[in-house]
PDB file of C-alpha atoms and ligand atoms in Angstrom:
ATOM      1  CA  MET A 947      -3.910  -7.857 -14.730  1.00  0.00           C
ATOM      2  CA  ARG A 948      -2.636  -3.892 -14.568  1.00  0.00           C
ATOM      3  CA  ASP A 949      -3.516  -1.493 -11.936  1.00  0.00           C
ATOM      4  CA  VAL A 950      -5.556   0.619 -13.443  1.00  0.00           C
ATOM      5  CA  SER A 951      -4.195   4.331 -12.066  1.00  0.00           C
ATOM      6  CA  ILE A 952      -0.519   3.090 -12.725  1.00  0.00           C
ATOM      7  CA  ALA A 953      -0.636   1.570 -16.021  1.00  0.00           C
ATOM      8  CA  LYS A 954      -2.080   5.182 -16.964  1.00  0.00           C
ATOM      9  CA  SER A 955       0.922   6.570 -15.825  1.00  0.00           C
ATOM     10  CA  GLU A 956       3.578   7.623 -18.424  1.00  0.00           C
ATOM     11  CA  PHE A 957       6.545   7.723 -15.392  1.00  0.00           C
ATOM     12  CA  ILE A 958       6.172   4.190 -14.360  1.00  0.00           C
ATOM     13  CA  PRO A 959       7.424   1.451 -16.705  1.00  0.00           C
ATOM     14  CA  ASP A 960       4.826  -0.782 -17.789  1.00  0.00           C
ATOM     15  CA  GLN A 961       6.047  -3.931 -15.786  1.00  0.00           C
ATOM     16  CA  LYS A 962       5.559  -1.734 -12.409  1.00  0.00           C
ATOM     17  CA  ALA A 963       1.792  -1.525 -12.954  1.00  0.00           C
ATOM     18  CA  ILE A 964       1.304  -5.652 -13.130  1.00  0.00           C
ATOM     19  CA  SER A 965      -1.048  -5.932 -10.014  1.00  0.00           C
ATOM     20  CA  LYS A 966      -1.678 -10.018 -10.792  1.00  0.00           C
ATOM     21  CA  LEU A 967      -0.310 -12.773 -13.071  1.00  0.00           C
ATOM     22  CA  GLN A 968      -3.958 -14.797 -13.351  1.00  0.00           C
ATOM     23  CA  ASP A 969      -4.504 -18.063 -14.682  1.00  0.00           C
ATOM     24  CA  ILE A 970      -0.619 -19.390 -13.691  1.00  0.00           C
ATOM     25  CA  GLN A 971      -1.328 -23.439 -13.730  1.00  0.00           C
ATOM     26  CA  GLU A 972       0.399 -24.110 -16.519  1.00  0.00           C
ATOM     27  CA  GLU A 973       3.489 -22.431 -15.495  1.00  0.00           C
ATOM     28  CA  PRO A 974       5.308 -25.608 -13.840  1.00  0.00           C
ATOM     29  CA  GLU A 975       7.418 -23.915 -11.240  1.00  0.00           C
ATOM     30  CA  LEU A 976       4.225 -21.938  -9.686  1.00  0.00           C
ATOM     31  CA  PHE A 977       2.117 -25.068 -10.223  1.00  0.00           C
ATOM     32  CA  ARG A 978       4.185 -26.549  -7.805  1.00  0.00           C
ATOM     33  CA  TYR A 979       2.204 -24.553  -5.048  1.00  0.00           C
ATOM     34  CA  TYR A 980      -0.856 -26.148  -5.601  1.00  0.00           C
ATOM     35  CA  SER A 981       0.226 -29.520  -4.872  1.00  0.00           C
ATOM     36  CA  LEU A 982       2.245 -28.958  -1.942  1.00  0.00           C
ATOM     37  CA  PRO A 983       1.739 -31.284   0.532  1.00  0.00           C
ATOM     38  CA  GLN A 984       1.493 -28.559   3.084  1.00  0.00           C
ATOM     39  CA  CYS A 985      -1.617 -27.424   1.425  1.00  0.00           C
ATOM     40  CA  LEU A 986      -3.352 -30.304   0.125  1.00  0.00           C
ATOM     41  CA  LYS A 987      -3.143 -31.557   4.087  1.00  0.00           C
ATOM     42  CA  TYR A 988      -6.027 -29.234   4.716  1.00  0.00           C
ATOM     43  CA  ILE A 989      -7.622 -29.943   1.420  1.00  0.00           C
ATOM     44  CA  LEU A 990      -7.932 -33.249   1.807  1.00  0.00           C
ATOM     45  CA  LEU A 991      -9.596 -32.656   5.262  1.00  0.00           C
ATOM     46  CA  PHE A 992     -12.857 -32.089   3.012  1.00  0.00           C
ATOM     47  CA  HIS A 993     -12.842 -35.414   1.610  1.00  0.00           C
ATOM     48  CA  TRP A 994     -13.190 -34.726  -1.815  1.00  0.00           C
ATOM     49  CA  SER A 995     -11.826 -37.559  -4.144  1.00  0.00           C
ATOM     50  CA  ASN A 996     -11.111 -35.217  -7.021  1.00  0.00           C
ATOM     51  CA  ILE A 997      -9.529 -32.100  -7.049  1.00  0.00           C
ATOM     52  CA  MET A 998      -8.963 -29.242  -9.185  1.00  0.00           C
ATOM     53  CA  ALA A 999      -7.411 -25.937  -9.013  1.00  0.00           C
ATOM     54  CA  MET A1000      -9.870 -23.857 -10.674  1.00  0.00           C
ATOM     55  CA  HIS A1001      -8.342 -20.328  -9.766  1.00  0.00           C
ATOM     56  CA  THR A1002      -4.627 -19.499  -9.782  1.00  0.00           C
ATOM     57  CA  MET A1003      -2.974 -16.219  -8.853  1.00  0.00           C
ATOM     58  CA  LEU A1004       0.248 -14.563  -8.159  1.00  0.00           C
ATOM     59  CA  ILE A1005      -0.869 -11.405  -6.442  1.00  0.00           C
ATOM     60  CA  ASN A1006       1.602  -8.443  -6.895  1.00  0.00           C
ATOM     61  CA  LYS A1007      -0.203  -5.308  -5.166  1.00  0.00           C
ATOM     62  CA  PRO A1008       2.073  -2.590  -6.529  1.00  0.00           C
ATOM     63  CA  PRO A1009       2.986   0.364  -4.131  1.00  0.00           C
ATOM     64  CA  ASP A1010      -0.218   2.748  -4.150  1.00  0.00           C
ATOM     65  CA  THR A1011      -0.440   5.944  -6.244  1.00  0.00           C
ATOM     66  CA  GLY A1012      -1.927   7.743  -3.868  1.00  0.00           C
ATOM     67  CA  ASN A1013      -5.307   7.514  -5.813  1.00  0.00           C
ATOM     68  CA  ARG A1014      -5.951   4.061  -3.464  1.00  0.00           C
ATOM     69  CA  THR A1015      -6.512   1.747  -6.557  1.00  0.00           C
ATOM     70  CA  SER A1016      -4.802  -0.690  -4.974  1.00  0.00           C
ATOM     71  CA  ARG A1017      -7.784  -1.646  -2.336  1.00  0.00           C
ATOM     72  CA  HIS A1018      -9.912  -4.395  -3.403  1.00  0.00           C
ATOM     73  CA  SER A1019     -13.430  -3.518  -1.786  1.00  0.00           C
ATOM     74  CA  MET A1020     -15.341  -6.466   0.144  1.00  0.00           C
ATOM     75  CA  HIS A1021     -16.665  -8.968  -1.763  1.00  0.00           C
ATOM     76  CA  GLN A1022     -17.048 -12.888  -2.061  1.00  0.00           C
ATOM     77  CA  ASP A1023     -15.306 -14.974  -4.370  1.00  0.00           C
ATOM     78  CA  LEU A1024     -18.220 -17.175  -5.216  1.00  0.00           C
ATOM     79  CA  HIS A1025     -19.678 -14.236  -7.068  1.00  0.00           C
ATOM     80  CA  TYR A1026     -16.815 -14.905 -10.047  1.00  0.00           C
ATOM     81  CA  PHE A1027     -17.560 -18.372 -10.337  1.00  0.00           C
ATOM     82  CA  PRO A1028     -20.097 -20.338 -12.531  1.00  0.00           C
ATOM     83  CA  PHE A1029     -20.114 -23.239 -10.392  1.00  0.00           C
ATOM     84  CA  CYS A1030     -21.138 -24.626  -7.092  1.00  0.00           C
ATOM     85  CA  PRO A1031     -21.630 -25.916  -4.533  1.00  0.00           C
ATOM     86  CA  ALA A1032     -19.804 -23.459  -2.136  1.00  0.00           C
ATOM     87  CA  ASP A1033     -19.036 -25.995   0.549  1.00  0.00           C
ATOM     88  CA  ARG A1034     -17.057 -27.764  -2.365  1.00  0.00           C
ATOM     89  CA  ILE A1035     -14.486 -24.464  -3.138  1.00  0.00           C
ATOM     90  CA  VAL A1036     -11.896 -23.338  -0.875  1.00  0.00           C
ATOM     91  CA  TRP A1037      -9.480 -20.524  -1.659  1.00  0.00           C
ATOM     92  CA  SER A1038      -5.842 -21.053  -0.125  1.00  0.00           C
ATOM     93  CA  TRP A1039      -4.347 -17.343   0.155  1.00  0.00           C
ATOM     94  CA  THR A1040      -0.494 -17.556   1.178  1.00  0.00           C
ATOM     95  CA  ALA A1041       1.332 -14.655   2.117  1.00  0.00           C
ATOM     96  CA  MET A1042       4.736 -14.178   0.688  1.00  0.00           C
ATOM     97  CA  GLU A1043       6.279 -12.051   3.180  1.00  0.00           C
ATOM     98  CA  LYS A1044       4.592 -10.450   6.450  1.00  0.00           C
ATOM     99  CA  VAL A1045       1.238  -8.432   5.395  1.00  0.00           C
ATOM    100  CA  HIS A1046      -1.874  -7.318   7.176  1.00  0.00           C
ATOM    101  CA  SER A1047      -3.559  -6.167   4.529  1.00  0.00           C
ATOM    102  CA  LEU A1048      -6.663  -8.486   4.105  1.00  0.00           C
ATOM    103  CA  VAL A1049      -9.592  -7.715   5.934  1.00  0.00           C
ATOM    104  CA  VAL A1050     -12.717 -10.675   6.390  1.00  0.00           C
ATOM    105  CA  LEU A1051     -16.112 -10.650   8.002  1.00  0.00           C
ATOM    106  CA  PRO A1052     -16.357 -13.515  10.406  1.00  0.00           C
ATOM    107  CA  GLY A1053     -19.176 -15.745   9.810  1.00  0.00           C
ATOM    108  CA  SER A1054     -20.338 -13.822   6.559  1.00  0.00           C
ATOM    109  CA  HIS A1055     -20.048 -17.096   5.217  1.00  0.00           C
ATOM    110  CA  HIS A1056     -23.299 -18.505   6.867  1.00  0.00           C
ATOM    111  CA  GLY A1057     -25.370 -16.062   4.446  1.00  0.00           C
ATOM    112  CA  THR A1058     -25.930 -15.875   0.740  1.00  0.00           C
ATOM    113  CA  LEU A1059     -24.252 -15.024  -2.369  1.00  0.00           C
ATOM    114  CA  LYS A1060     -24.835 -11.081  -2.519  1.00  0.00           C
ATOM    115  CA  GLU A1061     -25.140  -8.632  -5.332  1.00  0.00           C
ATOM    116  CA  HIS A1062     -21.636  -7.304  -6.672  1.00  0.00           C
ATOM    117  CA  ASN A1063     -20.442  -4.196  -8.678  1.00  0.00           C
ATOM    118  CA  TYR A1064     -17.851  -1.541  -9.163  1.00  0.00           C
ATOM    119  CA  PRO A1065     -17.804   0.593  -6.417  1.00  0.00           C
ATOM    120  CA  GLU A1066     -18.008   4.400  -6.924  1.00  0.00           C
ATOM    121  CA  TRP A1067     -14.445   4.958  -6.225  1.00  0.00           C
ATOM    122  CA  GLU A1068     -12.811   8.388  -7.429  1.00  0.00           C
ATOM    123  CA  GLY A1069      -9.494   7.273  -8.082  1.00  0.00           C
ATOM    124  CA  GLY A1070     -10.900   4.440 -10.095  1.00  0.00           C
ATOM    125  CA  VAL A1071     -11.164   0.970  -9.700  1.00  0.00           C
ATOM    126  CA  ASN A1072      -9.295  -2.383 -11.214  1.00  0.00           C
ATOM    127  CA  LYS A1073     -11.024  -4.510 -13.974  1.00  0.00           C
ATOM    128  CA  MET A1074     -13.034  -6.793 -12.226  1.00  0.00           C
ATOM    129  CA  TYR A1075     -12.691  -5.578  -8.892  1.00  0.00           C
ATOM    130  CA  HIS A1076     -16.311  -6.098  -8.030  1.00  0.00           C
ATOM    131  CA  GLY A1077     -17.564  -5.594  -4.594  1.00  0.00           C
ATOM    132  CA  VAL A1078     -20.551  -6.395  -2.097  1.00  0.00           C
ATOM    133  CA  ARG A1079     -23.279  -3.733  -3.023  1.00  0.00           C
ATOM    134  CA  ASP A1080     -24.357  -3.301   0.628  1.00  0.00           C
ATOM    135  CA  TYR A1081     -23.151  -5.397   3.167  1.00  0.00           C
ATOM    136  CA  ASP A1082     -23.496  -3.981   7.153  1.00  0.00           C
ATOM    137  CA  PRO A1083     -20.645  -1.572   8.128  1.00  0.00           C
ATOM    138  CA  ASN A1084     -21.439  -2.761  11.571  1.00  0.00           C
ATOM    139  CA  HIS A1085     -20.333  -6.177  11.096  1.00  0.00           C
ATOM    140  CA  PRO A1086     -16.995  -6.886  13.116  1.00  0.00           C
ATOM    141  CA  ARG A1087     -14.109  -7.217  11.117  1.00  0.00           C
ATOM    142  CA  VAL A1088     -11.116  -8.970  11.734  1.00  0.00           C
ATOM    143  CA  HIS A1089      -7.571  -7.784  10.001  1.00  0.00           C
ATOM    144  CA  LEU A1090      -5.437 -10.450   9.593  1.00  0.00           C
ATOM    145  CA  GLU A1091      -1.689 -10.386  10.631  1.00  0.00           C
ATOM    146  CA  MET A1092       0.348 -12.664   8.616  1.00  0.00           C
ATOM    147  CA  GLU A1093       3.959 -14.050   8.507  1.00  0.00           C
ATOM    148  CA  LYS A1094       5.778 -14.929   5.041  1.00  0.00           C
ATOM    149  CA  GLY A1095       4.424 -18.308   4.664  1.00  0.00           C
ATOM    150  CA  ASP A1096       1.043 -18.248   6.620  1.00  0.00           C
ATOM    151  CA  THR A1097      -2.034 -19.281   4.565  1.00  0.00           C
ATOM    152  CA  LEU A1098      -5.753 -18.796   5.230  1.00  0.00           C
ATOM    153  CA  PHE A1099      -8.371 -20.890   3.729  1.00  0.00           C
ATOM    154  CA  PHE A1100     -11.443 -19.420   2.781  1.00  0.00           C
ATOM    155  CA  HIS A1101     -14.560 -20.485   2.414  1.00  0.00           C
ATOM    156  CA  PRO A1102     -16.030 -18.569  -1.175  1.00  0.00           C
ATOM    157  CA  LEU A1103     -18.641 -16.730   0.540  1.00  0.00           C
ATOM    158  CA  LEU A1104     -16.488 -15.019   3.157  1.00  0.00           C
ATOM    159  CA  THR A1105     -16.877 -11.337   2.422  1.00  0.00           C
ATOM    160  CA  HIS A1106     -13.272 -10.080   2.545  1.00  0.00           C
ATOM    161  CA  GLY A1107     -11.188  -7.242   1.073  1.00  0.00           C
ATOM    162  CA  SER A1108      -8.184  -5.910   1.102  1.00  0.00           C
ATOM    163  CA  GLU A1109      -6.444  -2.398   1.910  1.00  0.00           C
ATOM    164  CA  MET A1110      -4.186  -0.431   0.126  1.00  0.00           C
ATOM    165  CA  ASN A1111      -0.597  -0.878   0.041  1.00  0.00           C
ATOM    166  CA  GLN A1112       1.218   1.592   1.758  1.00  0.00           C
ATOM    167  CA  LYS A1113       4.704   0.394   0.952  1.00  0.00           C
ATOM    168  CA  GLN A1114       7.375   1.344  -1.166  1.00  0.00           C
ATOM    169  CA  GLY A1115       7.275  -2.459  -2.548  1.00  0.00           C
ATOM    170  CA  PHE A1116       4.819  -4.916  -4.242  1.00  0.00           C
ATOM    171  CA  ARG A1117       2.840  -7.053  -1.503  1.00  0.00           C
ATOM    172  CA  LYS A1118       2.865 -10.530  -3.090  1.00  0.00           C
ATOM    173  CA  ALA A1119       1.083 -13.473  -2.597  1.00  0.00           C
ATOM    174  CA  ILE A1120       0.002 -16.938  -4.426  1.00  0.00           C
ATOM    175  CA  SER A1121      -3.534 -18.288  -4.140  1.00  0.00           C
ATOM    176  CA  CYS A1122      -5.412 -20.944  -5.432  1.00  0.00           C
ATOM    177  CA  HIS A1123      -9.346 -21.783  -5.729  1.00  0.00           C
ATOM    178  CA  TYR A1124      -9.602 -25.612  -5.135  1.00  0.00           C
ATOM    179  CA  ALA A1125     -12.965 -27.005  -5.732  1.00  0.00           C
ATOM    180  CA  GLY A1126     -13.879 -30.862  -5.797  1.00  0.00           C
ATOM    181  CA  ALA A1127     -14.119 -32.007  -9.412  1.00  0.00           C
ATOM    182  CA  ASN A1128     -17.627 -33.167  -8.551  1.00  0.00           C
ATOM    183  CA  CYS A1129     -18.791 -29.688  -8.307  1.00  0.00           C
ATOM    184  CA  TYR A1130     -21.228 -28.767 -11.312  1.00  0.00           C
ATOM    185  CA  SER A1131     -21.597 -25.619 -13.376  1.00  0.00           C
ATOM    186  CA  ILE A1132     -24.447 -22.963 -13.548  1.00  0.00           C
ATOM    187  CA  ASP A1133     -25.736 -20.743 -16.160  1.00  0.00           C
ATOM    188  CA  VAL A1134     -25.411 -17.104 -14.248  1.00  0.00           C
ATOM    189  CA  ARG A1135     -28.001 -15.694 -16.563  1.00  0.00           C
ATOM    190  CA  GLY A1136     -30.657 -13.761 -14.901  1.00  0.00           C
ATOM    191  CA  THR A1137     -28.803 -13.986 -11.599  1.00  0.00           C
ATOM    192  CA  THR A1138     -26.758 -11.529  -9.607  1.00  0.00           C
ATOM    193  CA  GLN A1139     -23.715 -12.881 -11.432  1.00  0.00           C
ATOM    194  CA  GLU A1140     -24.780 -12.003 -14.486  1.00  0.00           C
ATOM    195  CA  ASN A1141     -22.836  -9.007 -14.742  1.00  0.00           C
ATOM    196  CA  ILE A1142     -19.114 -10.775 -14.064  1.00  0.00           C
ATOM    197  CA  GLY A1143     -20.294 -13.436 -16.427  1.00  0.00           C
ATOM    198  CA  GLN A1144     -20.787 -11.009 -19.173  1.00  0.00           C
ATOM    199  CA  GLU A1145     -17.464  -8.661 -18.674  1.00  0.00           C
ATOM    200  CA  VAL A1146     -15.431 -12.102 -18.505  1.00  0.00           C
ATOM    201  CA  TYR A1147     -16.971 -13.094 -21.752  1.00  0.00           C
ATOM    202  CA  GLU A1148     -16.130  -9.968 -23.435  1.00  0.00           C
ATOM    203  CA  ILE A1149     -12.499  -9.971 -22.485  1.00  0.00           C
ATOM    204  CA  ALA A1150     -12.071 -13.299 -23.367  1.00  0.00           C
ATOM    205  CA  ALA A1151     -14.010 -12.939 -26.851  1.00  0.00           C
ATOM    206  CA  SER A1152     -11.362  -9.747 -27.632  1.00  0.00           C
ATOM    207  CA  LYS A1153      -8.656 -11.030 -26.274  1.00  0.00           C
ATOM    208  CA  TYR A1154      -8.629 -14.674 -27.704  1.00  0.00           C
ATOM    209  CA  ALA A1155     -11.462 -13.920 -30.782  1.00  0.00           C
ATOM    210  CA  VAL A1156     -13.676 -16.698 -29.261  1.00  0.00           C
ATOM    211  CA  GLU A1157     -17.351 -15.365 -29.959  1.00  0.00           C
ATOM    212  CA  ASP A1158     -19.112 -18.863 -29.153  1.00  0.00           C
ATOM    213  CA  ALA A1159     -17.550 -19.378 -25.947  1.00  0.00           C
ATOM    214  CA  THR A1160     -19.518 -19.296 -22.637  1.00  0.00           C
ATOM    215  CA  PHE A1161     -18.556 -17.845 -19.251  1.00  0.00           C
ATOM    216  CA  GLU A1162     -18.567 -21.650 -17.876  1.00  0.00           C
ATOM    217  CA  ASP A1163     -15.942 -22.180 -20.733  1.00  0.00           C
ATOM    218  CA  THR A1164     -13.863 -19.725 -19.852  1.00  0.00           C
ATOM    219  CA  TRP A1165     -13.862 -21.295 -16.296  1.00  0.00           C
ATOM    220  CA  ALA A1166     -13.311 -25.035 -17.555  1.00  0.00           C
ATOM    221  CA  VAL A1167     -10.088 -23.999 -19.815  1.00  0.00           C
ATOM    222  CA  ARG A1168      -8.495 -22.710 -16.501  1.00  0.00           C
ATOM    223  CA  GLY A1169      -8.967 -25.750 -14.311  1.00  0.00           C
ATOM    224  CA  ARG A1170      -6.307 -27.959 -14.046  1.00  0.00           C
ATOM    225  CA  LEU A1171      -6.510 -31.184 -11.784  1.00  0.00           C
ATOM    226  CA  VAL A1172      -4.658 -31.759  -8.647  1.00  0.00           C
ATOM    227  CA  GLN A1173      -5.392 -35.013  -7.484  1.00  0.00           C
ATOM    228  CA  GLY A1174      -7.682 -38.151  -8.576  1.00  0.00           C
ATOM    229  CA  ASP A1175     -10.156 -37.999 -11.470  1.00  0.00           C
ATOM    230  CA  ARG A1176     -11.564 -35.286 -13.506  1.00  0.00           C
ATOM    231  CA  THR A1177     -15.066 -35.552 -13.357  1.00  0.00           C
ATOM    232  CA  ASN A1178     -17.585 -32.619 -13.827  1.00  0.00           C
ATOM    233  CA  LEU A1179     -15.918 -29.584 -13.969  1.00  0.00           C
TER     234      LEU A1179
HETATM  235  O1  AKG B1524      -4.080 -10.455  -2.249  1.00  0.00           O
HETATM  236  C1  AKG B1524      -5.386  -9.740  -2.098  1.00  0.00           C
HETATM  237  O2  AKG B1524      -5.018  -8.508  -2.383  1.00  0.00           O
HETATM  238  C2  AKG B1524      -6.480  -9.867  -1.843  1.00  0.00           C
HETATM  239  C3  AKG B1524      -7.224 -10.538  -3.633  1.00  0.00           C
HETATM  240  C4  AKG B1524      -8.579 -10.843  -3.317  1.00  0.00           C
HETATM  241  O3  AKG B1524      -9.417 -10.386  -2.350  1.00  0.00           O
HETATM  242  C5  AKG B1524      -9.050 -11.548  -4.178  1.00  0.00           C
HETATM  243  O4  AKG B1524      -8.648 -11.825  -5.197  1.00  0.00           O
HETATM  244  O5  AKG B1524     -10.287 -12.323  -3.800  1.00  0.00           O
END
């Protein structure tokens, strides 16, 4: 994924626009992260017998250009997933350097999945960076201070966001949405997730020339077994 304002700049080399590597599950060196005992010991506490890595990312947040496009507005990750239940999905996010740009709304995971869309930001918004349409701006916030190697485990309904990178260098983190393989797919048509489903479908159809793939299919091909048997997902 490329940062929207850097990608437009003729002065910055293309490689420097890369803000995320998505779907790195087939890259053997990076996939080692997903089966690290230090991460899995927490995932195993949920007693899922079969564990999938559904969404893998290396986040490489570029120095902000001044347009504030390196921000990620407040959102719930479940918005992106056509599978449930939410209690069988957990996100691990490991800081690859000292960082304090993540913000969370504590307790928000007890609520429901909210409607998301692109925020109306003047400087532009990165592709698929949807945000919750209306969350309580007075809800208490926690800014997470993390050292290199610190790892957070998030519920997929936890509202969170990420502030712009005001440093000179790229801010790196590696993450995985783990899910119990017995999660089941849902059809998002007619739900608040229909907009992201349509957008992901259009990207997949144009990139891979697969017009008959569904949003659920785009996730099924990304999922990779970490432990046990691949059952539903
Ligand atoms: O690493 C970050 O900046 C957070 C990204 C994020 O919130 C997400 O990908 O859901």
